[in-house]
PDB file of C-alpha atoms in Angstrom:
ATOM      1  CA  MET V   1       0.000   0.000   0.000  1.00 43.00           C
ATOM      2  CA  GLU V   2       1.361   3.439  -0.943  1.00 45.00           C
ATOM      3  CA  ALA V   3       0.465   6.958   0.196  1.00 42.00           C
ATOM      4  CA  GLY V   4       2.490   9.602  -1.602  1.00 42.00           C
ATOM      5  CA  ASN V   5       6.124   8.586  -1.341  1.00 44.00           C
ATOM      6  CA  THR V   6       5.526   6.339   1.666  1.00 52.00           C
ATOM      7  CA  THR V   7       5.251   2.572   1.264  1.00 60.00           C
ATOM      8  CA  THR V   8       3.754   0.426   4.001  1.00 71.00           C
ATOM      9  CA  VAL V   9       4.437  -3.290   4.284  1.00 72.00           C
ATOM     10  CA  THR V  10       1.256  -5.393   4.495  1.00 79.00           C
ATOM     11  CA  PHE V  11       2.909  -8.813   4.621  1.00 82.00           C
ATOM     12  CA  PHE V  12       6.267 -10.400   5.405  1.00 88.00           C
ATOM     13  CA  ILE V  13       8.235 -13.168   3.715  1.00 87.00           C
ATOM     14  CA  LEU V  14       9.772 -15.810   5.962  1.00 87.00           C
ATOM     15  CA  GLN V  15      13.225 -16.980   4.927  1.00 81.00           C
ATOM     16  CA  GLY V  16      12.495 -20.536   6.026  1.00 74.00           C
ATOM     17  CA  LEU V  17      14.994 -23.319   6.576  1.00 78.00           C
ATOM     18  CA  SER V  18      15.762 -24.342   2.991  1.00 76.00           C
ATOM     19  CA  ASN V  19      14.878 -23.513  -0.618  1.00 79.00           C
ATOM     20  CA  ASN V  20      15.597 -27.034  -1.847  1.00 82.00           C
ATOM     21  CA  PRO V  21      12.245 -28.809  -2.535  1.00 82.00           C
ATOM     22  CA  GLN V  22      13.614 -32.257  -1.642  1.00 86.00           C
ATOM     23  CA  ILE V  23      15.099 -31.028   1.621  1.00 87.00           C
ATOM     24  CA  GLN V  24      11.836 -29.222   2.398  1.00 87.00           C
ATOM     25  CA  VAL V  25       9.892 -32.482   2.089  1.00 90.00           C
ATOM     26  CA  VAL V  26      12.326 -34.230   4.431  1.00 91.00           C
ATOM     27  CA  LEU V  27      12.111 -31.351   6.914  1.00 89.00           C
ATOM     28  CA  PHE V  28       8.316 -31.429   6.707  1.00 91.00           C
ATOM     29  CA  VAL V  29       8.231 -35.098   7.705  1.00 93.00           C
ATOM     30  CA  ILE V  30      10.760 -34.543  10.514  1.00 91.00           C
ATOM     31  CA  PHE V  31       8.943 -31.563  12.018  1.00 91.00           C
ATOM     32  CA  LEU V  32       5.538 -33.191  11.625  1.00 94.00           C
ATOM     33  CA  VAL V  33       6.769 -36.192  13.613  1.00 94.00           C
ATOM     34  CA  ILE V  34       8.347 -33.906  16.231  1.00 93.00           C
ATOM     35  CA  TYR V  35       5.155 -31.856  16.534  1.00 93.00           C
ATOM     36  CA  LEU V  36       3.000 -34.952  16.997  1.00 94.00           C
ATOM     37  CA  LEU V  37       5.454 -36.181  19.635  1.00 93.00           C
ATOM     38  CA  ILE V  38       5.325 -32.806  21.426  1.00 93.00           C
ATOM     39  CA  LEU V  39       1.533 -32.922  21.576  1.00 93.00           C
ATOM     40  CA  THR V  40       1.506 -36.599  22.606  1.00 92.00           C
ATOM     41  CA  VAL V  41       4.039 -36.405  25.442  1.00 90.00           C
ATOM     42  CA  ASN V  42       2.760 -33.105  26.860  1.00 92.00           C
ATOM     43  CA  LEU V  43      -0.911 -34.102  26.724  1.00 91.00           C
ATOM     44  CA  LEU V  44       0.002 -37.477  28.224  1.00 88.00           C
ATOM     45  CA  MET V  45       1.855 -35.679  31.024  1.00 88.00           C
ATOM     46  CA  LEU V  46      -1.215 -33.518  31.661  1.00 90.00           C
ATOM     47  CA  ARG V  47      -3.456 -36.590  31.769  1.00 88.00           C
ATOM     48  CA  VAL V  48      -1.166 -38.491  34.125  1.00 87.00           C
ATOM     49  CA  ILE V  49      -0.919 -35.548  36.541  1.00 88.00           C
ATOM     50  CA  ARG V  50      -4.663 -34.993  36.456  1.00 88.00           C
ATOM     51  CA  THR V  51      -5.774 -38.597  36.929  1.00 86.00           C
ATOM     52  CA  ASP V  52      -3.137 -39.939  39.350  1.00 82.00           C
ATOM     53  CA  SER V  53      -3.751 -38.867  42.949  1.00 81.00           C
ATOM     54  CA  HIS V  54      -0.087 -39.477  43.854  1.00 80.00           C
ATOM     55  CA  LEU V  55       0.843 -36.483  41.671  1.00 83.00           C
ATOM     56  CA  HIS V  56      -1.655 -34.045  43.176  1.00 88.00           C
ATOM     57  CA  THR V  57       1.128 -31.992  44.766  1.00 88.00           C
ATOM     58  CA  PRO V  58       2.400 -28.428  44.137  1.00 91.00           C
ATOM     59  CA  MET V  59       5.398 -29.659  42.131  1.00 87.00           C
ATOM     60  CA  TYR V  60       3.241 -31.517  39.616  1.00 89.00           C
ATOM     61  CA  PHE V  61       0.616 -28.773  39.596  1.00 93.00           C
ATOM     62  CA  PHE V  62       3.284 -26.403  38.243  1.00 92.00           C
ATOM     63  CA  LEU V  63       4.582 -29.119  35.931  1.00 89.00           C
ATOM     64  CA  SER V  64       1.110 -29.426  34.386  1.00 91.00           C
ATOM     65  CA  HIS V  65       1.219 -25.701  33.600  1.00 94.00           C
ATOM     66  CA  LEU V  66       4.651 -26.181  32.024  1.00 91.00           C
ATOM     67  CA  SER V  67       3.322 -29.000  29.820  1.00 91.00           C
ATOM     68  CA  CYS V  68       0.399 -26.812  28.763  1.00 92.00           C
ATOM     69  CA  LEU V  69       2.840 -24.021  27.883  1.00 92.00           C
ATOM     70  CA  ASP V  70       5.055 -26.324  25.836  1.00 90.00           C
ATOM     71  CA  ALA V  71       2.168 -27.734  23.806  1.00 92.00           C
ATOM     72  CA  PHE V  72       0.800 -24.225  23.220  1.00 92.00           C
ATOM     73  CA  TYR V  73       4.231 -22.822  22.303  1.00 90.00           C
ATOM     74  CA  ALA V  74       4.919 -25.485  19.691  1.00 90.00           C
ATOM     75  CA  SER V  75       1.430 -24.996  18.239  1.00 92.00           C
ATOM     76  CA  ILE V  76       2.177 -21.319  17.616  1.00 92.00           C
ATOM     77  CA  ILE V  77       5.357 -22.050  15.639  1.00 89.00           C
ATOM     78  CA  VAL V  78       5.292 -25.504  14.055  1.00 91.00           C
ATOM     79  CA  PRO V  79       2.005 -25.500  12.038  1.00 91.00           C
ATOM     80  CA  LYS V  80       3.036 -22.348  10.154  1.00 89.00           C
ATOM     81  CA  LEU V  81       6.513 -23.836   9.643  1.00 89.00           C
ATOM     82  CA  LEU V  82       4.977 -27.016   8.199  1.00 90.00           C
ATOM     83  CA  LYS V  83       2.742 -24.996   5.876  1.00 89.00           C
ATOM     84  CA  ASN V  84       5.677 -22.947   4.595  1.00 87.00           C
ATOM     85  CA  LEU V  85       7.797 -26.027   3.955  1.00 87.00           C
ATOM     86  CA  LEU V  86       5.214 -27.113   1.361  1.00 85.00           C
ATOM     87  CA  SER V  87       4.462 -23.623   0.000  1.00 82.00           C
ATOM     88  CA  LYS V  88       6.198 -21.814  -2.808  1.00 79.00           C
ATOM     89  CA  TRP V  89       5.491 -18.420  -1.266  1.00 81.00           C
ATOM     90  CA  LYS V  90       6.421 -18.314   2.420  1.00 84.00           C
ATOM     91  CA  THR V  91       4.394 -15.251   3.313  1.00 86.00           C
ATOM     92  CA  ILE V  92       2.626 -14.173   6.486  1.00 88.00           C
ATOM     93  CA  CYS V  93       0.306 -11.186   6.762  1.00 88.00           C
ATOM     94  CA  PHE V  94       1.125  -8.282   9.050  1.00 86.00           C
ATOM     95  CA  LEU V  95      -1.548  -9.157  11.626  1.00 89.00           C
ATOM     96  CA  ASP V  96      -0.701 -12.871  11.787  1.00 90.00           C
ATOM     97  CA  CYS V  97       2.978 -12.041  12.193  1.00 90.00           C
ATOM     98  CA  PHE V  98       2.352  -9.799  15.179  1.00 92.00           C
ATOM     99  CA  ILE V  99      -0.056 -12.298  16.721  1.00 93.00           C
ATOM    100  CA  GLN V 100       2.732 -14.886  16.509  1.00 93.00           C
ATOM    101  CA  ILE V 101       5.207 -12.438  18.056  1.00 92.00           C
ATOM    102  CA  PHE V 102       2.778 -11.749  20.912  1.00 94.00           C
ATOM    103  CA  PHE V 103       2.353 -15.432  21.735  1.00 94.00           C
ATOM    104  CA  VAL V 104       6.100 -16.122  21.508  1.00 90.00           C
ATOM    105  CA  ILE V 105       6.829 -13.355  24.034  1.00 91.00           C
ATOM    106  CA  PHE V 106       3.771 -14.166  26.154  1.00 94.00           C
ATOM    107  CA  LEU V 107       4.559 -17.868  26.489  1.00 92.00           C
ATOM    108  CA  GLY V 108       8.314 -17.316  26.853  1.00 88.00           C
ATOM    109  CA  ALA V 109       7.834 -14.790  29.677  1.00 91.00           C
ATOM    110  CA  THR V 110       5.271 -17.032  31.363  1.00 94.00           C
ATOM    111  CA  GLU V 111       7.649 -19.986  31.267  1.00 90.00           C
ATOM    112  CA  THR V 112      10.431 -17.816  32.706  1.00 89.00           C
ATOM    113  CA  CYS V 113       8.216 -16.932  35.679  1.00 92.00           C
ATOM    114  CA  LEU V 114       6.930 -20.482  36.040  1.00 93.00           C
ATOM    115  CA  LEU V 115      10.442 -21.957  36.196  1.00 89.00           C
ATOM    116  CA  SER V 116      11.371 -19.548  39.006  1.00 91.00           C
ATOM    117  CA  VAL V 117       8.157 -20.471  40.844  1.00 93.00           C
ATOM    118  CA  MET V 118       9.065 -24.147  40.507  1.00 90.00           C
ATOM    119  CA  ALA V 119      12.521 -23.413  41.945  1.00 89.00           C
ATOM    120  CA  TYR V 120      10.895 -21.638  44.905  1.00 92.00           C
ATOM    121  CA  ASP V 121       8.626 -24.658  45.387  1.00 91.00           C
ATOM    122  CA  ARG V 122      11.663 -26.980  45.505  1.00 88.00           C
ATOM    123  CA  TYR V 123      13.327 -24.636  48.027  1.00 88.00           C
ATOM    124  CA  GLN V 124      10.307 -24.836  50.324  1.00 91.00           C
ATOM    125  CA  ALA V 125      10.115 -28.638  49.950  1.00 87.00           C
ATOM    126  CA  VAL V 126      13.803 -29.201  50.732  1.00 84.00           C
ATOM    127  CA  CYS V 127      14.555 -26.450  53.256  1.00 86.00           C
ATOM    128  CA  HIS V 128      11.206 -26.280  55.106  1.00 87.00           C
ATOM    129  CA  PRO V 129       9.646 -29.748  54.725  1.00 86.00           C
ATOM    130  CA  LEU V 130       7.525 -29.517  57.894  1.00 88.00           C
ATOM    131  CA  LEU V 131       5.873 -26.265  56.765  1.00 90.00           C
ATOM    132  CA  TYR V 132       5.742 -27.173  53.077  1.00 90.00           C
ATOM    133  CA  VAL V 133       2.080 -28.255  52.992  1.00 89.00           C
ATOM    134  CA  VAL V 134       1.013 -25.051  54.731  1.00 90.00           C
ATOM    135  CA  THR V 135       3.309 -22.696  52.792  1.00 91.00           C
ATOM    136  CA  MET V 136       2.522 -24.134  49.366  1.00 92.00           C
ATOM    137  CA  ASN V 137      -1.209 -24.644  49.785  1.00 92.00           C
ATOM    138  CA  LYS V 138      -3.658 -24.714  46.865  1.00 92.00           C
ATOM    139  CA  LYS V 139      -4.443 -20.994  47.093  1.00 94.00           C
ATOM    140  CA  VAL V 140      -0.763 -20.015  47.029  1.00 94.00           C
ATOM    141  CA  CYS V 141      -0.008 -22.361  44.127  1.00 94.00           C
ATOM    142  CA  ALA V 142      -2.943 -21.063  42.099  1.00 95.00           C
ATOM    143  CA  GLY V 143      -1.867 -17.479  42.809  1.00 96.00           C
ATOM    144  CA  LEU V 144       1.734 -18.099  41.748  1.00 95.00           C
ATOM    145  CA  ALA V 145       0.658 -19.863  38.557  1.00 95.00           C
ATOM    146  CA  GLY V 146      -1.891 -17.149  37.770  1.00 95.00           C
ATOM    147  CA  ALA V 147       0.675 -14.414  38.376  1.00 95.00           C
ATOM    148  CA  SER V 148       3.077 -16.139  35.963  1.00 95.00           C
ATOM    149  CA  TRP V 149       0.449 -16.187  33.209  1.00 96.00           C
ATOM    150  CA  ALA V 150      -0.571 -12.574  33.924  1.00 96.00           C
ATOM    151  CA  ILE V 151       3.019 -11.285  33.831  1.00 95.00           C
ATOM    152  CA  GLY V 152       3.614 -13.174  30.603  1.00 94.00           C
ATOM    153  CA  MET V 153       0.505 -11.717  28.976  1.00 95.00           C
ATOM    154  CA  GLY V 154       1.362  -8.176  30.077  1.00 94.00           C
ATOM    155  CA  THR V 155       4.906  -8.560  28.761  1.00 94.00           C
ATOM    156  CA  GLY V 156       3.664  -9.880  25.425  1.00 93.00           C
ATOM    157  CA  LEU V 157       1.074  -7.151  24.973  1.00 94.00           C
ATOM    158  CA  LEU V 158       3.448  -4.315  25.877  1.00 93.00           C
ATOM    159  CA  ASN V 159       6.273  -5.347  23.574  1.00 92.00           C
ATOM    160  CA  THR V 160       4.013  -6.349  20.679  1.00 92.00           C
ATOM    161  CA  ILE V 161       2.006  -3.106  20.769  1.00 92.00           C
ATOM    162  CA  LEU V 162       5.186  -1.020  20.850  1.00 91.00           C
ATOM    163  CA  LEU V 163       6.636  -2.990  17.941  1.00 89.00           C
ATOM    164  CA  ALA V 164       3.414  -2.570  15.946  1.00 87.00           C
ATOM    165  CA  GLN V 165       3.797   1.215  16.246  1.00 87.00           C
ATOM    166  CA  GLN V 166       6.932   1.044  14.100  1.00 85.00           C
ATOM    167  CA  HIS V 167       6.742   1.897  10.407  1.00 85.00           C
ATOM    168  CA  PHE V 168       7.641  -0.949   8.040  1.00 85.00           C
ATOM    169  CA  CYS V 169       8.332   0.258   4.506  1.00 81.00           C
ATOM    170  CA  GLY V 170      10.496  -2.581   3.199  1.00 72.00           C
ATOM    171  CA  PRO V 171      12.355  -4.814   2.792  1.00 82.00           C
ATOM    172  CA  ASN V 172       9.939  -7.379   4.209  1.00 84.00           C
ATOM    173  CA  LEU V 173      12.131 -10.503   4.358  1.00 86.00           C
ATOM    174  CA  ILE V 174      12.289 -11.968   7.880  1.00 85.00           C
ATOM    175  CA  ARG V 175      15.516 -13.921   8.266  1.00 82.00           C
ATOM    176  CA  SER V 176      13.911 -16.669  10.308  1.00 81.00           C
ATOM    177  CA  PHE V 177      11.372 -19.479   9.966  1.00 84.00           C
ATOM    178  CA  ALA V 178       8.955 -17.655  12.314  1.00 85.00           C
ATOM    179  CA  CYS V 179       7.942 -14.142  13.313  1.00 87.00           C
ATOM    180  CA  GLU V 180      10.090 -13.184  16.287  1.00 84.00           C
ATOM    181  CA  LEU V 181      10.782  -9.764  17.700  1.00 84.00           C
ATOM    182  CA  PRO V 182      14.541  -9.426  16.927  1.00 81.00           C
ATOM    183  CA  PRO V 183      14.434 -10.141  13.146  1.00 84.00           C
ATOM    184  CA  VAL V 184      11.186  -8.176  12.653  1.00 88.00           C
ATOM    185  CA  LEU V 185      12.593  -5.182  14.524  1.00 86.00           C
ATOM    186  CA  LEU V 186      15.471  -5.098  12.038  1.00 85.00           C
ATOM    187  CA  LEU V 187      12.953  -4.301   9.280  1.00 86.00           C
ATOM    188  CA  ALA V 188      11.564  -1.182  10.954  1.00 85.00           C
ATOM    189  CA  CYS V 189      12.092   2.013   8.961  1.00 85.00           C
ATOM    190  CA  SER V 190      11.329   4.288  11.914  1.00 82.00           C
ATOM    191  CA  ASP V 191      13.515   4.761  14.995  1.00 82.00           C
ATOM    192  CA  PRO V 192      13.174   1.508  16.999  1.00 81.00           C
ATOM    193  CA  TYR V 193      14.472   3.102  20.225  1.00 85.00           C
ATOM    194  CA  ILE V 194      11.244   2.598  22.209  1.00 87.00           C
ATOM    195  CA  SER V 195      10.894  -1.053  21.198  1.00 86.00           C
ATOM    196  CA  VAL V 196      14.568  -1.777  21.894  1.00 85.00           C
ATOM    197  CA  PHE V 197      14.340  -0.053  25.277  1.00 88.00           C
ATOM    198  CA  SER V 198      11.164  -1.991  26.109  1.00 88.00           C
ATOM    199  CA  ILE V 199      12.539  -5.425  25.248  1.00 85.00           C
ATOM    200  CA  LEU V 200      15.848  -4.755  27.022  1.00 84.00           C
ATOM    201  CA  THR V 201      14.023  -3.489  30.110  1.00 88.00           C
ATOM    202  CA  THR V 202      11.819  -6.572  30.041  1.00 86.00           C
ATOM    203  CA  MET V 203      14.832  -8.851  29.742  1.00 82.00           C
ATOM    204  CA  VAL V 204      16.647  -7.114  32.609  1.00 83.00           C
ATOM    205  CA  VAL V 205      13.689  -6.775  35.008  1.00 87.00           C
ATOM    206  CA  LEU V 206      11.998 -10.086  34.285  1.00 87.00           C
ATOM    207  CA  GLY V 207      15.190 -12.004  33.582  1.00 81.00           C
ATOM    208  CA  LEU V 208      17.105 -10.634  36.562  1.00 84.00           C
ATOM    209  CA  GLY V 209      14.144 -10.976  38.920  1.00 88.00           C
ATOM    210  CA  THR V 210      13.501 -14.609  38.068  1.00 88.00           C
ATOM    211  CA  PHE V 211      17.243 -15.356  37.975  1.00 85.00           C
ATOM    212  CA  VAL V 212      17.644 -14.042  41.537  1.00 89.00           C
ATOM    213  CA  ILE V 213      14.830 -16.348  42.682  1.00 89.00           C
ATOM    214  CA  LEU V 214      16.427 -19.297  40.869  1.00 86.00           C
ATOM    215  CA  VAL V 215      19.916 -18.681  42.240  1.00 86.00           C
ATOM    216  CA  GLY V 216      18.652 -17.915  45.744  1.00 89.00           C
ATOM    217  CA  SER V 217      16.489 -21.033  45.847  1.00 87.00           C
ATOM    218  CA  TYR V 218      19.193 -23.382  44.581  1.00 84.00           C
ATOM    219  CA  THR V 219      21.839 -21.808  46.819  1.00 85.00           C
ATOM    220  CA  ARG V 220      19.716 -22.574  49.871  1.00 87.00           C
ATOM    221  CA  ILE V 221      18.980 -26.074  48.550  1.00 83.00           C
ATOM    222  CA  ILE V 222      22.702 -26.780  48.054  1.00 81.00           C
ATOM    223  CA  LEU V 223      23.563 -25.434  51.531  1.00 82.00           C
ATOM    224  CA  THR V 224      20.863 -27.632  53.034  1.00 81.00           C
ATOM    225  CA  ALA V 225      22.219 -30.641  51.156  1.00 76.00           C
ATOM    226  CA  LEU V 226      25.762 -29.922  52.343  1.00 75.00           C
ATOM    227  CA  GLY V 227      24.510 -29.961  55.923  1.00 75.00           C
ATOM    228  CA  MET V 228      23.189 -33.499  55.526  1.00 72.00           C
ATOM    229  CA  ASN V 229      25.287 -36.501  56.434  1.00 68.00           C
ATOM    230  CA  SER V 230      22.836 -38.981  54.955  1.00 65.00           C
ATOM    231  CA  ALA V 231      23.404 -40.288  51.445  1.00 63.00           C
ATOM    232  CA  THR V 232      19.658 -40.928  51.236  1.00 61.00           C
ATOM    233  CA  GLY V 233      18.969 -37.250  51.824  1.00 61.00           C
ATOM    234  CA  TRP V 234      21.449 -36.269  49.121  1.00 65.00           C
ATOM    235  CA  ASN V 235      19.871 -38.676  46.643  1.00 67.00           C
ATOM    236  CA  LYS V 236      16.365 -37.426  47.433  1.00 63.00           C
ATOM    237  CA  ILE V 237      17.359 -33.792  46.886  1.00 66.00           C
ATOM    238  CA  PHE V 238      19.214 -34.625  43.680  1.00 69.00           C
ATOM    239  CA  SER V 239      16.321 -36.632  42.251  1.00 64.00           C
ATOM    240  CA  THR V 240      13.869 -33.874  43.214  1.00 64.00           C
ATOM    241  CA  CYS V 241      15.788 -30.929  41.762  1.00 70.00           C
ATOM    242  CA  SER V 242      17.957 -32.275  38.937  1.00 71.00           C
ATOM    243  CA  SER V 243      15.172 -32.411  36.337  1.00 72.00           C
ATOM    244  CA  HIS V 244      14.094 -28.842  36.989  1.00 72.00           C
ATOM    245  CA  PHE V 245      17.698 -27.598  37.010  1.00 73.00           C
ATOM    246  CA  LEU V 246      18.363 -29.216  33.617  1.00 75.00           C
ATOM    247  CA  VAL V 247      15.195 -27.662  32.132  1.00 76.00           C
ATOM    248  CA  VAL V 248      16.256 -24.233  33.438  1.00 77.00           C
ATOM    249  CA  ILE V 249      19.710 -24.495  31.841  1.00 76.00           C
ATOM    250  CA  ILE V 250      18.269 -25.489  28.447  1.00 73.00           C
ATOM    251  CA  PHE V 251      15.588 -22.778  28.459  1.00 74.00           C
ATOM    252  CA  TYR V 252      17.715 -19.893  29.733  1.00 72.00           C
ATOM    253  CA  GLY V 253      20.725 -20.858  27.629  1.00 68.00           C
ATOM    254  CA  SER V 254      18.914 -20.629  24.300  1.00 67.00           C
ATOM    255  CA  GLY V 255      16.626 -17.728  25.263  1.00 66.00           C
ATOM    256  CA  ILE V 256      19.359 -15.414  26.566  1.00 64.00           C
ATOM    257  CA  PHE V 257      21.587 -15.857  23.518  1.00 64.00           C
ATOM    258  CA  ARG V 258      18.618 -15.360  21.170  1.00 62.00           C
ATOM    259  CA  TYR V 259      17.252 -12.152  22.683  1.00 61.00           C
ATOM    260  CA  MET V 260      20.322 -10.549  24.251  1.00 60.00           C
ATOM    261  CA  THR V 261      22.492 -10.598  21.105  1.00 59.00           C
ATOM    262  CA  PRO V 262      21.987  -8.414  18.007  1.00 58.00           C
ATOM    263  CA  ALA V 263      19.839 -10.068  15.334  1.00 58.00           C
ATOM    264  CA  SER V 264      21.689 -10.894  12.121  1.00 58.00           C
ATOM    265  CA  GLY V 265      19.773 -13.808  10.578  1.00 59.00           C
ATOM    266  CA  SER V 266      22.699 -16.170  11.110  1.00 63.00           C
ATOM    267  CA  ALA V 267      22.442 -19.952  11.176  1.00 68.00           C
ATOM    268  CA  LEU V 268      23.184 -19.902  14.918  1.00 67.00           C
ATOM    269  CA  GLU V 269      20.098 -17.753  15.538  1.00 70.00           C
ATOM    270  CA  GLN V 270      17.995 -20.222  13.554  1.00 73.00           C
ATOM    271  CA  VAL V 271      19.354 -23.064  15.688  1.00 74.00           C
ATOM    272  CA  LEU V 272      18.627 -21.181  18.930  1.00 72.00           C
ATOM    273  CA  SER V 273      15.087 -20.370  17.789  1.00 74.00           C
ATOM    274  CA  MET V 274      14.589 -24.008  16.904  1.00 79.00           C
ATOM    275  CA  GLN V 275      15.958 -24.992  20.300  1.00 77.00           C
ATOM    276  CA  TYR V 276      13.435 -23.159  22.462  1.00 73.00           C
ATOM    277  CA  SER V 277      10.436 -23.304  20.108  1.00 79.00           C
ATOM    278  CA  VAL V 278      10.607 -26.934  18.927  1.00 84.00           C
ATOM    279  CA  VAL V 279      13.233 -28.948  20.812  1.00 82.00           C
ATOM    280  CA  THR V 280      12.591 -27.679  24.358  1.00 83.00           C
ATOM    281  CA  PRO V 281       8.812 -28.412  24.325  1.00 87.00           C
ATOM    282  CA  LEU V 282       9.696 -32.007  23.451  1.00 86.00           C
ATOM    283  CA  LEU V 283      12.572 -32.362  25.917  1.00 83.00           C
ATOM    284  CA  ASN V 284      10.837 -30.916  29.004  1.00 82.00           C
ATOM    285  CA  PRO V 285       8.255 -33.693  29.552  1.00 82.00           C
ATOM    286  CA  LEU V 286      10.819 -36.344  28.613  1.00 81.00           C
ATOM    287  CA  ILE V 287      13.305 -34.985  31.166  1.00 80.00           C
ATOM    288  CA  TYR V 288      10.693 -34.947  33.922  1.00 76.00           C
ATOM    289  CA  SER V 289       9.353 -38.401  33.068  1.00 73.00           C
ATOM    290  CA  LEU V 290      12.641 -40.210  32.425  1.00 66.00           C
ATOM    291  CA  LYS V 291      14.396 -38.817  35.516  1.00 65.00           C
ATOM    292  CA  ASN V 292      11.471 -39.000  37.924  1.00 70.00           C
ATOM    293  CA  GLN V 293      10.425 -42.277  39.528  1.00 74.00           C
ATOM    294  CA  GLU V 294       7.039 -40.912  40.657  1.00 76.00           C
ATOM    295  CA  VAL V 295       6.108 -39.844  37.129  1.00 78.00           C
ATOM    296  CA  LYS V 296       7.230 -43.166  35.649  1.00 76.00           C
ATOM    297  CA  ALA V 297       5.217 -45.073  38.234  1.00 78.00           C
ATOM    298  CA  ALA V 298       2.151 -42.883  37.606  1.00 78.00           C
ATOM    299  CA  LEU V 299       2.587 -43.326  33.860  1.00 76.00           C
ATOM    300  CA  ARG V 300       2.619 -47.120  34.247  1.00 79.00           C
ATOM    301  CA  ARG V 301      -0.541 -46.962  36.372  1.00 78.00           C
ATOM    302  CA  THR V 302      -2.261 -44.704  33.802  1.00 73.00           C
ATOM    303  CA  LEU V 303      -1.344 -46.933  30.861  1.00 72.00           C
ATOM    304  CA  ALA V 304      -2.468 -50.020  32.793  1.00 74.00           C
ATOM    305  CA  ARG V 305      -5.977 -48.623  33.242  1.00 69.00           C
ATOM    306  CA  LYS V 306      -8.726 -49.337  30.768  1.00 55.00           C
ATOM    307  CA  PRO V 307      -8.963 -46.584  28.131  1.00 54.00           C
ATOM    308  CA  SER V 308     -11.629 -43.960  28.696  1.00 52.00           C
ATOM    309  CA  PHE V 309     -13.084 -41.241  26.530  1.00 42.00           C
ATOM    310  CA  THR V 310     -12.531 -38.403  28.975  1.00 48.00           C
ATOM    311  CA  PHE V 311      -9.360 -36.368  29.237  1.00 44.00           C
TER     312      PHE V 311
END
């Protein structure tokens, strides 16, 4: 659309992963299988937590929210990726692009908060076991989970609205397989100062705040473990916290490098985007199920039951 000498972009072109038709078909099959696995393992995790009374604890309550996030996150990215792998023109309209950006930020910020809440939960369980049931009651857990979702939504709305105020006059090639804030911001023709300031402030405030909770919680957990002489106590703490700690490292590692470094459309950025949008949603439930005896036992009990038509 043109008005005088000003051109306004109405759609974007996604660079995608490959321009080779044969490679695109192979990638389509791979990502379709991965997406189906993501939905299967996360929905199975949700079902197991919901139906098995042994998992009706704060830890698994938060884990159910994490599984919901992972399934939702992959569903924002992968279907459009699959469509583009079979399309000649890898386009996305302006509105759809910014809706995708909103959900990427919204779900990413929510998961950041949720992981810190889960660390705090582990701190209470390990360091204050006698008061744990009282401290982490249903009302507190629901409030912490709700606050995580609310902060994530506010973060997504703020940064997406500010980005949408930018003027995009071309080029309109997004050097990624999905609409994300860094590569889209590179295409802005107007001064992106406000958007850059907003996303950096979000990263510092939200990232630093949750990081302090994570470090503080695990510091106290480690100090408590060091004060134990029992090998059983050590093993219990390790089995309780190791899965969550591994998930935190994977999520923060890819997210920080993706959003705290200048966007350039490099292959490394594509890999990092793939890491937290496709690989992480698949790894999270596998990490918690493979490394957790309670989940494996609950999974065996769930699979041993007669199939039902309710979820």
